[in-house]
XYZ file of C-alpha atoms in Angstrom:
777
model
C 27.379 -27.215 7.708
C 28.939 -23.391 6.944
C 30.899 -23.900 3.657
C 27.297 -25.691 2.598
C 25.885 -22.817 3.731
C 28.066 -20.394 1.668
C 27.801 -22.994 -0.864
C 23.899 -22.554 -1.582
C 24.698 -18.822 -2.202
C 26.692 -19.526 -4.864
C 24.468 -21.674 -6.276
C 21.463 -19.315 -6.558
C 23.146 -16.211 -7.774
C 26.131 -17.400 -9.680
C 23.402 -18.677 -12.465
C 21.756 -14.942 -12.514
C 26.037 -13.878 -13.186
C 26.487 -15.306 -15.787
C 23.506 -14.025 -17.745
C 24.368 -10.489 -16.532
C 27.618 -11.305 -17.971
C 26.732 -12.452 -21.457
C 24.631 -9.855 -21.420
C 27.124 -7.145 -21.192
C 29.135 -8.537 -23.290
C 26.571 -8.268 -26.127
C 28.309 -5.956 -28.937
C 26.224 -3.278 -30.322
C 24.762 0.643 -29.055
C 22.743 2.080 -27.480
C 19.951 4.912 -27.742
C 18.087 5.911 -24.583
C 16.267 9.955 -23.577
C 13.667 10.129 -21.873
C 9.806 11.804 -23.208
C 7.974 14.491 -22.174
C 5.373 16.823 -22.198
C 5.800 19.865 -24.751
C 3.944 22.192 -22.163
C 4.228 20.817 -18.927
C 7.614 19.452 -18.728
C 6.014 16.710 -17.281
C 7.467 12.730 -18.476
C 4.869 10.456 -20.652
C 4.296 7.341 -18.523
C 4.605 3.933 -20.272
C 4.908 6.019 -23.964
C 6.187 4.490 -27.170
C 9.365 4.278 -28.072
C 11.151 2.454 -31.574
C 13.330 2.825 -34.679
C 10.703 3.501 -37.097
C 11.782 0.363 -40.451
C 11.997 -2.323 -37.480
C 11.009 -4.415 -34.632
C 13.037 -2.303 -32.597
C 11.637 -0.461 -28.938
C 10.983 -0.108 -25.730
C 8.447 1.846 -23.584
C 8.815 4.917 -21.198
C 8.826 4.096 -17.517
C 7.143 6.461 -14.811
C 10.166 9.072 -15.309
C 9.411 8.948 -19.259
C 13.468 7.746 -19.303
C 14.019 5.023 -22.298
C 16.811 3.375 -22.936
C 17.634 0.546 -25.764
C 20.619 -1.566 -25.589
C 22.818 -3.695 -28.628
C 21.282 -1.573 -30.900
C 22.869 -2.593 -34.853
C 25.577 -0.671 -35.610
C 23.563 2.410 -38.069
C 21.587 4.783 -39.060
C 18.088 5.047 -38.228
C 14.694 7.687 -37.497
C 13.999 7.548 -33.515
C 10.086 7.651 -32.772
C 7.421 8.096 -29.685
C 4.395 8.015 -29.864
C 1.264 7.714 -27.374
C -2.693 8.210 -27.486
C -3.360 11.737 -27.289
C -0.664 13.129 -28.291
C 0.834 13.648 -31.479
C 3.640 12.091 -32.491
C 7.811 13.371 -32.974
C 10.406 11.715 -35.002
C 14.995 12.364 -34.860
C 17.114 11.445 -37.267
C 19.555 9.688 -36.133
C 22.986 7.307 -35.604
C 23.778 4.732 -33.363
C 27.393 3.361 -33.536
C 29.042 -0.383 -31.853
C 29.918 0.953 -28.344
C 28.324 4.240 -28.654
C 25.791 5.782 -27.555
C 23.225 8.406 -28.331
C 20.413 10.121 -25.713
C 17.629 11.976 -27.051
C 15.315 13.668 -25.806
C 11.262 13.574 -27.065
C 9.347 16.872 -26.558
C 5.794 15.379 -27.271
C 2.313 17.840 -27.566
C -1.222 17.232 -27.063
C -3.678 16.070 -28.816
C -7.905 16.636 -28.276
C -8.316 12.982 -26.826
C -9.502 12.841 -23.535
C -7.105 11.063 -20.594
C -8.169 8.376 -20.361
C -8.151 7.020 -23.580
C -4.372 7.729 -22.495
C -4.024 5.855 -19.566
C -5.705 2.796 -20.810
C -3.592 1.940 -24.125
C -0.282 3.416 -21.724
C -2.461 0.519 -19.468
C -2.480 -1.933 -22.153
C 0.941 -1.318 -24.059
C 2.565 -1.984 -20.261
C 1.066 -5.316 -19.704
C 2.437 -7.028 -22.838
C 6.165 -6.071 -22.506
C 6.496 -6.709 -18.442
C 5.794 -9.630 -17.075
C 3.123 -7.999 -13.836
C 1.657 -10.709 -12.222
C -0.310 -9.594 -8.748
C 0.304 -6.393 -9.695
C -2.192 -3.455 -10.478
C -0.915 -0.187 -11.273
C -3.061 2.956 -9.999
C -2.577 6.694 -10.893
C -3.853 9.929 -9.454
C -6.518 9.822 -12.107
C -8.590 6.755 -11.093
C -8.090 7.184 -7.873
C -10.051 10.544 -8.350
C -12.704 8.960 -10.253
C -13.753 6.628 -7.085
C -17.080 8.253 -5.234
C -15.602 9.998 -2.179
C -15.766 10.357 1.082
C -16.703 14.498 2.554
C -15.975 15.275 -0.407
C -12.970 14.733 -1.000
C -10.758 11.113 -3.243
C -7.887 9.200 -1.039
C -5.810 6.233 -1.745
C -7.466 4.507 1.429
C -11.040 4.563 -0.441
C -9.565 3.209 -3.373
C -7.313 0.462 -2.427
C -10.182 -1.699 -0.621
C -11.754 -1.487 -4.724
C -8.995 -3.560 -5.954
C -9.764 -8.074 -6.240
C -7.722 -9.516 -2.631
C -7.976 -6.516 -1.268
C -10.452 -6.154 1.978
C -11.096 -2.592 5.296
C -12.434 -4.339 8.301
C -14.017 -0.240 9.769
C -14.768 2.265 8.300
C -12.937 3.530 12.083
C -9.807 2.200 13.012
C -10.146 -0.318 10.205
C -7.143 -2.235 8.693
C -5.825 -3.012 5.246
C -5.617 -6.171 4.670
C -4.188 -8.119 1.798
C -4.777 -11.642 -0.277
C -4.055 -12.891 3.297
C -1.669 -11.200 3.868
C -2.170 -8.999 8.253
C -1.069 -5.094 8.412
C 2.754 -5.693 9.777
C 2.779 -7.804 6.346
C 2.733 -5.770 3.867
C 4.956 -3.506 3.291
C 4.059 0.344 1.756
C 6.372 2.869 0.909
C 6.389 6.499 -0.910
C 9.073 7.813 -2.748
C 11.547 4.188 -1.634
C 10.923 4.747 2.158
C 8.401 2.495 4.160
C 5.723 3.783 5.968
C 4.619 2.721 9.029
C 1.886 3.767 9.161
C -0.079 5.506 6.878
C -3.598 5.065 7.253
C -5.580 8.040 10.078
C -8.138 6.098 12.651
C -11.352 7.530 10.843
C -10.435 4.776 8.193
C -11.452 6.907 5.111
C -8.394 9.028 4.602
C -4.440 8.351 4.300
C -1.234 9.805 4.262
C -1.130 10.813 1.047
C -2.119 13.614 -0.480
C -3.976 12.342 -3.692
C -2.382 15.185 -5.540
C 1.018 14.340 -5.078
C 0.778 10.750 -6.368
C 3.174 10.141 -9.634
C 1.503 6.360 -9.464
C 1.370 3.709 -7.733
C 1.972 0.198 -8.206
C 0.042 -2.275 -5.821
C 1.699 -6.210 -6.055
C -1.005 -8.788 -3.479
C 1.811 -11.907 -4.012
C 5.073 -13.503 -6.440
C 6.889 -9.557 -6.590
C 10.075 -10.056 -7.038
C 13.495 -9.649 -5.760
C 13.415 -5.851 -5.551
C 11.425 -6.043 -2.516
C 11.439 -7.453 0.546
C 11.430 -7.898 3.738
C 7.467 -8.635 3.757
C 5.869 -11.738 3.562
C 2.503 -10.819 2.054
C 2.711 -7.651 -0.074
C 3.485 -4.796 -1.432
C 2.877 -0.837 -1.569
C 5.339 0.777 -3.747
C 4.277 4.815 -3.664
C 5.859 7.630 -5.877
C 4.972 11.270 -6.014
C 5.346 13.715 -8.778
C 7.293 16.801 -8.942
C 6.763 20.643 -8.732
C 5.615 22.271 -11.601
C 8.278 23.283 -14.160
C 6.463 25.797 -15.642
C 5.058 28.033 -13.384
C 3.249 28.762 -10.506
C 0.420 26.384 -9.003
C -2.410 24.787 -6.470
C -4.680 24.365 -5.075
C -7.425 24.802 -2.292
C -9.595 22.339 -0.873
C -12.206 22.122 1.701
C -15.212 20.238 2.825
C -17.185 19.124 6.642
C -14.645 16.528 7.291
C -11.225 17.300 6.179
C -9.624 21.326 4.553
C -6.160 20.934 1.900
C -4.067 23.126 0.170
C -0.622 23.016 -1.979
C 1.428 25.405 -3.749
C 3.900 23.986 -6.543
C 6.497 26.180 -8.730
C 9.653 26.488 -11.166
C 12.375 27.519 -9.427
C 13.473 27.183 -13.296
C 11.371 26.304 -15.717
C 12.028 23.414 -17.773
C 13.255 24.440 -20.568
C 14.777 22.407 -23.323
C 18.270 20.154 -23.571
C 18.513 22.707 -20.660
C 17.803 21.019 -16.825
C 14.647 22.833 -13.839
C 14.092 22.474 -11.079
C 10.616 22.583 -8.506
C 9.905 22.511 -5.661
C 5.760 21.442 -4.386
C 4.390 21.150 -0.715
C 1.182 19.972 0.721
C -1.018 20.065 3.610
C -4.289 18.655 5.545
C -6.082 19.441 8.701
C -9.018 17.352 9.770
C -12.509 19.473 10.922
C -14.965 15.897 11.617
C -14.679 17.112 15.365
C -15.420 20.059 15.167
C -18.398 19.456 12.402
C -20.126 16.635 13.463
C -21.820 17.238 16.568
C -23.588 19.632 14.472
C -24.101 17.709 10.697
C -22.846 14.283 11.670
C -24.123 13.428 15.638
C -26.235 10.591 14.888
C -23.221 8.752 13.545
C -21.264 9.130 16.789
C -22.036 6.115 19.130
C -22.905 7.594 22.064
C -23.179 4.433 24.643
C -19.659 4.420 24.772
C -19.285 7.149 27.509
C -20.851 4.680 29.131
C -18.028 3.422 30.279
C -16.660 7.082 32.174
C -17.659 8.383 35.124
C -16.783 11.253 34.247
C -19.191 14.199 35.321
C -17.565 16.773 32.560
C -17.940 15.761 29.314
C -20.470 17.307 28.295
C -23.548 15.990 25.336
C -21.886 17.643 22.436
C -18.267 16.400 23.840
C -20.186 12.204 23.429
C -21.597 14.209 19.718
C -18.685 14.553 17.904
C -16.609 11.880 16.259
C -13.460 12.428 17.699
C -10.909 11.869 14.515
C -8.338 14.532 14.815
C -5.046 14.603 11.572
C -2.613 16.742 10.192
C -0.036 15.754 7.235
C 2.481 17.723 6.325
C 4.489 17.190 2.783
C 7.018 18.567 1.279
C 9.182 17.639 -1.995
C 12.356 19.140 -4.206
C 13.265 18.453 -7.549
C 16.264 20.088 -9.239
C 15.915 17.491 -13.771
C 19.581 18.251 -15.313
C 19.234 17.081 -19.579
C 20.358 14.549 -19.592
C 17.083 12.829 -16.901
C 19.114 12.466 -13.802
C 17.575 14.068 -11.432
C 17.914 14.304 -7.095
C 14.446 14.641 -5.079
C 14.130 16.253 -1.672
C 11.782 15.456 0.552
C 10.034 15.719 4.932
C 6.771 14.566 5.947
C 5.266 14.504 8.883
C 2.370 13.487 9.846
C -0.273 13.010 13.317
C -2.967 10.969 14.776
C -5.422 11.743 17.668
C -8.423 9.497 19.175
C -9.787 11.491 21.673
C -12.652 9.895 23.599
C -13.302 12.344 26.126
C -12.440 9.625 29.761
C -12.290 7.436 28.113
C -9.582 6.877 25.551
C -7.147 8.865 24.118
C -4.453 7.858 21.550
C -2.000 9.600 19.638
C 0.327 8.995 16.991
C 3.555 11.116 15.162
C 5.515 10.595 12.618
C 7.792 12.353 10.841
C 11.319 11.722 8.757
C 12.934 12.666 5.266
C 14.779 11.733 2.976
C 16.612 12.226 -0.656
C 16.657 9.706 -3.741
C 17.868 10.338 -6.803
C 18.433 8.857 -10.765
C 21.759 9.163 -12.193
C 22.331 8.870 -15.497
C 25.661 8.938 -16.733
C 26.900 9.640 -19.809
C 29.583 7.460 -20.882
C 28.347 4.495 -19.672
C 24.712 2.565 -19.776
C 23.920 1.692 -16.495
C 21.388 4.008 -15.030
C 21.578 4.048 -11.000
C 19.627 5.285 -8.724
C 19.243 5.708 -4.806
C 17.567 6.113 -1.590
C 18.832 7.801 1.694
C 15.789 7.927 4.253
C 15.201 8.359 8.401
C 11.606 8.138 9.155
C 9.932 8.383 13.241
C 6.906 6.689 14.451
C 5.724 6.998 18.269
C 2.312 5.579 19.430
C 1.106 5.656 23.057
C -2.854 5.205 23.823
C -4.370 5.709 27.353
C -7.399 4.695 28.880
C -9.407 5.277 32.237
C -9.187 1.336 33.103
C -6.436 -0.065 31.800
C -2.628 0.708 32.051
C -0.988 2.914 28.878
C 0.335 1.417 25.548
C 3.426 2.472 24.074
C 5.341 2.171 20.770
C 8.120 3.357 19.153
C 9.928 2.767 16.097
C 13.578 5.006 14.083
C 13.798 3.542 10.387
C 16.606 4.158 8.904
C 17.396 3.334 4.934
C 20.460 3.425 2.515
C 19.478 1.838 -1.237
C 21.480 1.960 -4.045
C 20.085 -0.088 -7.545
C 21.797 -0.346 -11.007
C 20.371 -1.291 -13.718
C 21.919 -2.382 -17.720
C 19.425 -2.994 -21.230
C 19.740 -4.589 -23.566
C 17.823 -4.959 -26.995
C 14.886 -7.893 -25.491
C 17.327 -7.686 -21.854
C 17.324 -5.913 -18.905
C 19.023 -6.747 -15.564
C 18.729 -4.942 -12.432
C 20.281 -5.038 -8.785
C 20.858 -3.618 -5.762
C 21.898 -3.559 -1.652
C 19.153 -2.384 0.911
C 20.891 -1.450 4.242
C 18.501 -0.346 6.945
C 18.383 -0.171 10.686
C 15.468 -0.255 13.437
C 15.199 0.717 16.798
C 12.013 -0.471 18.283
C 10.597 1.604 21.380
C 7.785 -1.281 23.065
C 5.565 -1.949 25.963
C 2.632 -3.166 26.392
C 0.171 -4.440 29.658
C -2.057 -7.527 29.643
C -4.602 -8.315 30.855
C -3.524 -9.865 34.505
C -0.289 -7.368 34.906
C 2.133 -8.849 33.013
C 4.824 -6.886 30.789
C 6.078 -7.267 27.624
C 8.496 -5.124 26.403
C 11.289 -4.407 24.068
C 14.002 -1.828 23.014
C 16.583 -3.392 20.528
C 18.637 -1.965 17.311
C 18.319 -3.867 14.495
C 20.781 -3.885 11.627
C 19.359 -5.820 7.651
C 20.933 -5.705 4.595
C 20.067 -7.175 2.105
C 21.918 -7.147 -1.719
C 19.229 -8.276 -5.125
C 20.030 -9.347 -8.947
C 16.451 -9.348 -11.110
C 17.447 -10.819 -14.974
C 14.215 -10.182 -17.510
C 14.540 -11.985 -20.891
C 12.631 -11.446 -23.789
C 12.290 -15.309 -25.568
C 9.916 -15.537 -28.302
C 6.151 -14.354 -26.704
C 8.099 -15.006 -23.711
C 8.683 -12.339 -20.738
C 11.085 -14.972 -17.897
C 11.918 -12.239 -14.425
C 13.943 -14.561 -12.438
C 15.576 -13.019 -9.375
C 16.930 -13.502 -5.654
C 17.597 -11.828 -3.379
C 20.045 -12.119 0.060
C 18.731 -10.825 3.320
C 20.652 -10.795 6.029
C 19.600 -10.564 9.909
C 22.511 -9.347 12.660
C 20.155 -10.164 15.223
C 18.579 -13.000 14.663
C 22.321 -14.902 12.897
C 20.831 -15.441 10.029
C 20.325 -15.651 6.411
C 17.010 -16.069 4.218
C 18.365 -16.776 0.505
C 15.049 -16.049 -2.094
C 14.393 -16.784 -5.413
C 11.856 -16.191 -7.173
C 10.276 -16.306 -10.520
C 7.444 -14.855 -13.087
C 7.312 -15.679 -16.028
C 4.011 -14.114 -18.901
C 3.585 -15.930 -22.581
C 1.399 -13.607 -24.355
C -0.085 -16.781 -26.585
C -1.724 -13.974 -28.714
C -2.279 -10.566 -28.789
C -5.286 -10.463 -27.307
C -3.974 -13.862 -24.324
C -1.419 -13.853 -22.290
C -1.358 -16.652 -19.279
C 0.845 -15.655 -16.582
C 2.805 -16.972 -13.089
C 4.796 -16.297 -10.811
C 6.328 -17.465 -7.018
C 8.806 -17.082 -4.740
C 10.543 -17.295 -0.822
C 9.645 -14.392 1.532
C 10.591 -13.150 5.096
C 10.319 -10.801 7.657
C 11.694 -9.348 11.264
C 9.244 -6.444 12.272
C 6.054 -7.889 14.336
C 3.199 -6.289 15.116
C 1.255 -5.662 18.451
C -2.406 -6.091 16.370
C -2.836 -9.328 16.991
C -4.936 -10.793 14.205
C -7.572 -12.143 16.359
C -8.483 -7.928 16.823
C -11.431 -6.868 15.113
C -10.772 -3.469 16.054
C -6.955 -2.299 17.250
C -6.003 1.850 17.214
C -3.093 0.880 18.997
C -0.582 -0.061 15.697
C 2.400 -0.094 17.556
C 5.851 -2.315 15.731
C 8.887 -4.716 17.293
C 11.157 -6.768 16.064
C 11.517 -10.272 15.672
C 12.512 -11.603 19.514
C 16.482 -12.344 19.872
C 15.658 -15.239 22.435
C 14.369 -18.661 21.909
C 10.901 -18.337 20.782
C 9.443 -22.724 20.429
C 6.341 -23.854 18.155
C 3.001 -24.928 19.083
C 4.068 -28.479 19.909
C 7.017 -26.759 22.084
C 9.877 -27.358 20.095
C 12.665 -24.817 19.894
C 12.517 -23.272 16.317
C 14.870 -23.379 13.819
C 14.272 -19.366 13.349
C 13.413 -16.287 14.416
C 12.186 -15.373 10.847
C 7.884 -14.798 9.614
C 8.794 -16.915 6.139
C 5.801 -17.445 3.804
C 6.167 -19.279 0.035
C 3.968 -17.664 -2.551
C 2.441 -19.473 -5.804
C 0.107 -16.987 -8.627
C -0.602 -18.235 -11.956
C -3.704 -17.426 -13.718
C -5.030 -14.598 -17.964
C -5.265 -11.562 -19.075
C -7.656 -11.577 -21.719
C -8.766 -8.274 -23.869
C -12.288 -9.324 -24.431
C -12.736 -5.829 -26.853
C -11.047 -2.561 -27.599
C -12.455 -1.903 -24.003
C -12.806 -4.178 -22.140
C -10.274 -6.792 -20.452
C -10.897 -9.812 -17.890
C -8.098 -10.632 -15.269
C -7.968 -14.459 -13.613
C -5.443 -14.925 -11.085
C -5.460 -17.839 -8.575
C -2.752 -17.844 -5.739
C -1.774 -19.535 -1.971
C 0.705 -18.188 0.755
C 1.746 -21.014 2.868
C 2.792 -18.714 5.904
C 5.126 -21.666 7.466
C 6.215 -19.469 10.729
C 4.291 -16.359 12.007
C 5.752 -14.550 15.022
C 3.682 -12.200 17.566
C 3.021 -11.229 20.954
C 2.518 -13.601 23.525
C -0.956 -11.161 25.424
C -2.160 -14.056 27.042
C 0.975 -14.307 28.995
C -0.091 -16.519 32.852
C 3.466 -16.053 34.625
C 6.594 -13.949 33.865
C 8.933 -16.970 32.823
C 6.490 -17.325 30.562
C 8.037 -16.822 27.220
C 7.295 -13.410 25.248
C 6.844 -14.692 21.828
C 3.876 -17.077 20.143
C 4.237 -18.524 16.852
C 1.457 -20.760 14.542
C 1.667 -21.406 9.926
C -1.004 -20.118 8.496
C -2.730 -20.688 5.025
C -4.504 -18.250 2.300
C -5.847 -18.943 -1.235
C -8.778 -17.933 -3.488
C -8.652 -16.234 -6.900
C -9.687 -12.982 -8.125
C -11.404 -12.087 -11.069
C -11.007 -8.198 -12.173
C -13.113 -7.544 -15.430
C -12.445 -3.525 -16.703
C -14.106 -1.582 -19.033
C -13.633 2.741 -20.314
C -14.434 4.445 -22.432
C -13.900 8.454 -23.104
C -16.710 9.053 -20.876
C -18.028 5.314 -19.152
C -16.745 3.551 -16.757
C -16.781 0.405 -15.069
C -14.695 -2.444 -12.728
C -16.208 -5.358 -11.511
C -14.338 -7.213 -9.156
C -14.739 -10.453 -7.100
C -12.378 -12.293 -4.501
C -12.922 -14.786 -2.771
C -11.090 -15.975 -0.073
C -10.122 -17.916 2.951
C -7.336 -17.267 5.549
C -6.696 -20.187 8.140
C -4.559 -19.732 11.129
C -2.653 -22.888 13.642
C -1.353 -22.017 16.666
C -0.978 -25.857 17.729
C -4.000 -26.544 18.963
C -6.916 -25.193 16.525
C -6.893 -24.137 12.768
C -9.223 -21.562 13.044
C -10.471 -18.724 10.299
C -9.001 -15.280 10.919
C -11.044 -11.918 11.380
C -9.829 -11.399 8.051
C -11.335 -14.080 6.721
C -14.360 -13.148 4.149
C -14.710 -15.667 1.351
C -16.554 -14.006 -1.086
C -15.941 -9.934 -1.269
C -17.759 -8.126 -4.372
C -17.058 -4.218 -5.122
C -18.450 -2.672 -8.359
C -17.145 0.548 -9.780
C -19.069 3.651 -11.744
C -18.193 7.100 -13.803
C -19.915 8.573 -16.541
C -18.846 11.690 -17.574
C -21.447 13.904 -19.431
C -22.915 17.105 -20.269
C -19.952 20.273 -19.762
C -17.338 18.989 -17.659
C -20.668 16.801 -15.345
C -19.073 13.320 -13.921
C -20.891 10.776 -11.846
C -19.954 7.899 -8.984
C -20.537 4.881 -7.915
C -19.782 2.105 -6.220
C -20.803 -1.020 -4.494
C -19.218 -3.735 -1.906
C -21.197 -6.774 -0.305
C -19.321 -8.868 1.493
C -19.852 -11.883 3.602
C -19.568 -11.992 7.198
C -16.012 -11.943 8.965
C -15.346 -14.611 12.098
C -15.797 -14.192 15.022
C -15.866 -16.165 18.397
C -18.932 -17.080 20.149
C -19.831 -16.551 23.622
C -20.128 -19.141 25.670
C -21.924 -17.575 29.007
C -19.612 -14.928 31.327
C -18.694 -14.973 35.029
C -17.849 -12.685 37.529
C -14.473 -11.981 37.459
C -12.120 -10.869 40.262
C -8.832 -10.071 40.372
C -6.808 -11.225 43.315
C -4.003 -8.691 43.054
C -5.991 -6.378 45.760
C -6.256 -8.517 49.315
C -4.541 -11.139 47.469
C -5.910 -15.028 49.643
C -7.568 -12.810 51.760
C -9.997 -11.353 48.325
C -13.749 -13.620 49.354
C -15.319 -14.042 46.093
C -18.356 -14.542 47.166
C -18.819 -11.219 48.032
C -16.223 -9.552 45.751
C -17.124 -7.863 42.554
C -14.820 -8.385 39.861
C -15.384 -7.455 35.997
C -18.043 -9.496 33.996
C -15.631 -12.219 32.329
C -16.785 -14.002 29.030
C -16.720 -17.420 28.587
C -16.089 -17.964 24.811
C -17.259 -20.927 22.103
C -13.670 -23.233 22.189
C -13.650 -23.273 18.812
C -12.102 -20.102 17.464
C -14.286 -18.087 15.610
C -16.480 -20.788 14.825
C -19.321 -17.682 14.294
C -19.634 -15.829 11.230
C -21.086 -11.329 11.137
C -24.347 -10.752 8.991
C -23.482 -9.823 5.797
C -21.780 -6.254 4.712
C -23.068 -4.273 1.630
C -23.147 -0.244 0.834
C -22.816 2.025 -1.722
C -21.724 5.807 -2.266
C -21.966 7.679 -5.237
C -21.024 11.644 -5.538
C -21.787 13.979 -8.430
C -19.015 16.707 -9.606
C -19.124 19.601 -11.415
C -16.165 21.653 -12.865
C -16.366 24.955 -14.460
C -13.449 26.828 -16.081
C -12.525 30.192 -14.766
C -9.259 30.492 -16.869
C -6.796 28.559 -18.475
C -4.563 27.894 -15.650
C -7.699 28.114 -12.852
C -11.517 26.123 -12.188
C -13.030 25.393 -9.327
C -14.536 22.025 -8.666
C -17.676 21.240 -6.687
C -18.818 17.828 -5.112
C -21.814 15.994 -3.421
C -21.326 13.253 -1.334
C -22.841 10.751 -0.606
C -21.223 7.676 2.162
C -23.632 4.220 2.644
C -26.599 6.030 0.384
C -29.446 3.340 1.920
C -27.957 3.262 5.232
C -27.407 0.379 5.375
C -26.812 -0.573 9.189
C -23.479 -2.502 9.152
C -22.404 -4.646 11.965
C -18.363 -3.088 13.113
C -18.433 -5.539 16.351
C -20.385 -6.830 19.336
C -19.797 -5.843 22.893
C -20.188 -8.462 24.591
C -19.533 -5.604 27.743
C -22.449 -3.453 26.952
C -23.802 -6.316 25.279
C -24.900 -3.951 22.349
C -23.568 -4.102 19.023
C -21.996 -0.989 17.059
C -22.104 -0.453 13.910
C -19.910 0.821 11.419
C -21.233 4.893 10.306
C -24.502 5.693 8.698
C -25.200 8.056 5.863
C -23.374 10.389 5.754
C -23.448 13.196 2.919
C -21.370 16.009 2.566
C -20.158 19.108 0.124
C -16.680 19.677 -1.246
C -15.012 22.528 -3.026
C -11.755 22.304 -4.455
C -10.703 26.218 -6.613
C -7.267 25.285 -8.230
C -4.612 27.589 -9.745
């Protein structure tokens, strides 16, 4: 049995190893280097670098780095082009087995940034597989109508195809049928376990620090693992390498500040170092009694008999948060770099006398890129640690708490050929969890564990004529589960013409992390974490499962069409088959019952994206059709985030002297919910035992639900947000940005959920106008 398993591992990895050896054995020289903005020292992302007079060329990556391997011996002119910049060219001589390193500096021309990003995206679409992947920049996030006068990644993500949010207050992000615990969100290579603040408008990530955000909604390659649904990979930029700079900003929701600058200034051919610090503090709990008292659900305080709760307390939005992030960056002359980063994020929700929730996450680490002078390998790595703690106390329930500490050490190696590329690496991580939860009848579910994970991957990319093929395989070891998961994956794109591209991807995925948020909860601010069970778990039919992991299979296919130079169409269909999902058993009736239950599921559907972009006008229309089902062995039912139709229209228009108007409209059909069939007097016999008289005892209000789970549908949701922005230039480097915005401009009563106990409908936030100002220097 063990020999058969080892044979499977060898058979899975051996073909890619042979390809790697063949690639590295090819002859010729290597041309590599970095392309920078001459004025700021910032990398030119996805620029084109080529040898003039040949068909040999590549695009720079998010660090401005390029490498062309197996270049025939000879003299060439190395050229770099990028729309919006003047081209540069240098003479080089390539020798067999030699490495030519050149850094190229480009100067901006007068073409606007919107055109630059359009060109970069098209170049990347033609040269990379990019199935179910959207790359977002800070400038794209800033184009969104802002909540409270400031844009944020949390507001932008639901615009993307296949992503939905369940609400403004404590709402969660669901990606193509995957619940939050099944989506891995990373910043600079480190996992963030709870990246969204409870108010729902804001994340822990500061927009101005973002370099790129890669959102992989399905079919991602073997470089990523540990989740069965999706990946959001956020990379932050370095601090300003030329001068001291920053910003301060304020609005009714929050205030923030950023400071950055060089420790050693960027100069051509030499190294540089810089720093960047950001801080953000909420004020919505202070401003809401005056500005937004109408938006607060004061009836919630009817659950408390505390006489000390004032009317002002009842009229405040009870959300508080504070975020700090810092980064030091060191860059050498040949493009090698080292980043040191740290963060501390806090969130608090305080319904005085009713419920209080606090969470904190802090951590830090380093990532690096090493470009050896005498080797064609590029080495990357990450070392990081983080800790997340959350606790919730309620007036009528036992407290809940969860803690998770995480460390990871990752190392990867990339080899660049002429029309091919190989990347391989490993990741060692560990999770320490402390979890305690008491269910509705007093049974306790708790866990204290230390769980290591080890993974290795190899990814091969090859261009064959009009084809780009990217097979990969990931080997994921779970020692605590005595399980090893072999996960082959494949992605491919066919460039049928210059304007039409077909693509597909698929693979196997696994994870060992479990969340406390149940997929049947519409609202649950308590986001706790556990590792997979080490005891036996059972299938819904009572048989013992083959393994104790969560597993899924993905399949995606679609096409991209450049309808005009400015108009792009993308259509994709997908299927995610969840062969096993694990949740905590919140309905545990007896202390001897298992702590975990399993179920199966599927998510499938299709997305349509239509994007139009010019210098002054940007319009993006996305539509998603989706079906998300689970089967617990008793019945198949739709999840509470099964939104059948979801439509987003985003438009931004620049006019006059630095004016910008933006609007976003979202339409979504209703979420499922379980219908109420009746009520009963729910008596707890634990106080007086059998002496309790059910005829005279006043218990709690019990609810009888329909036997068919989630058989009802809430009303259709729709909302429009708008903003108007004016930028006033003060000096060459300083400006004042004024923003007037409104969320839910026509004050639609969108239902959040129905409180059955109070027999009251709870709506999402009403119209919320705001004004904000940002001073940049």
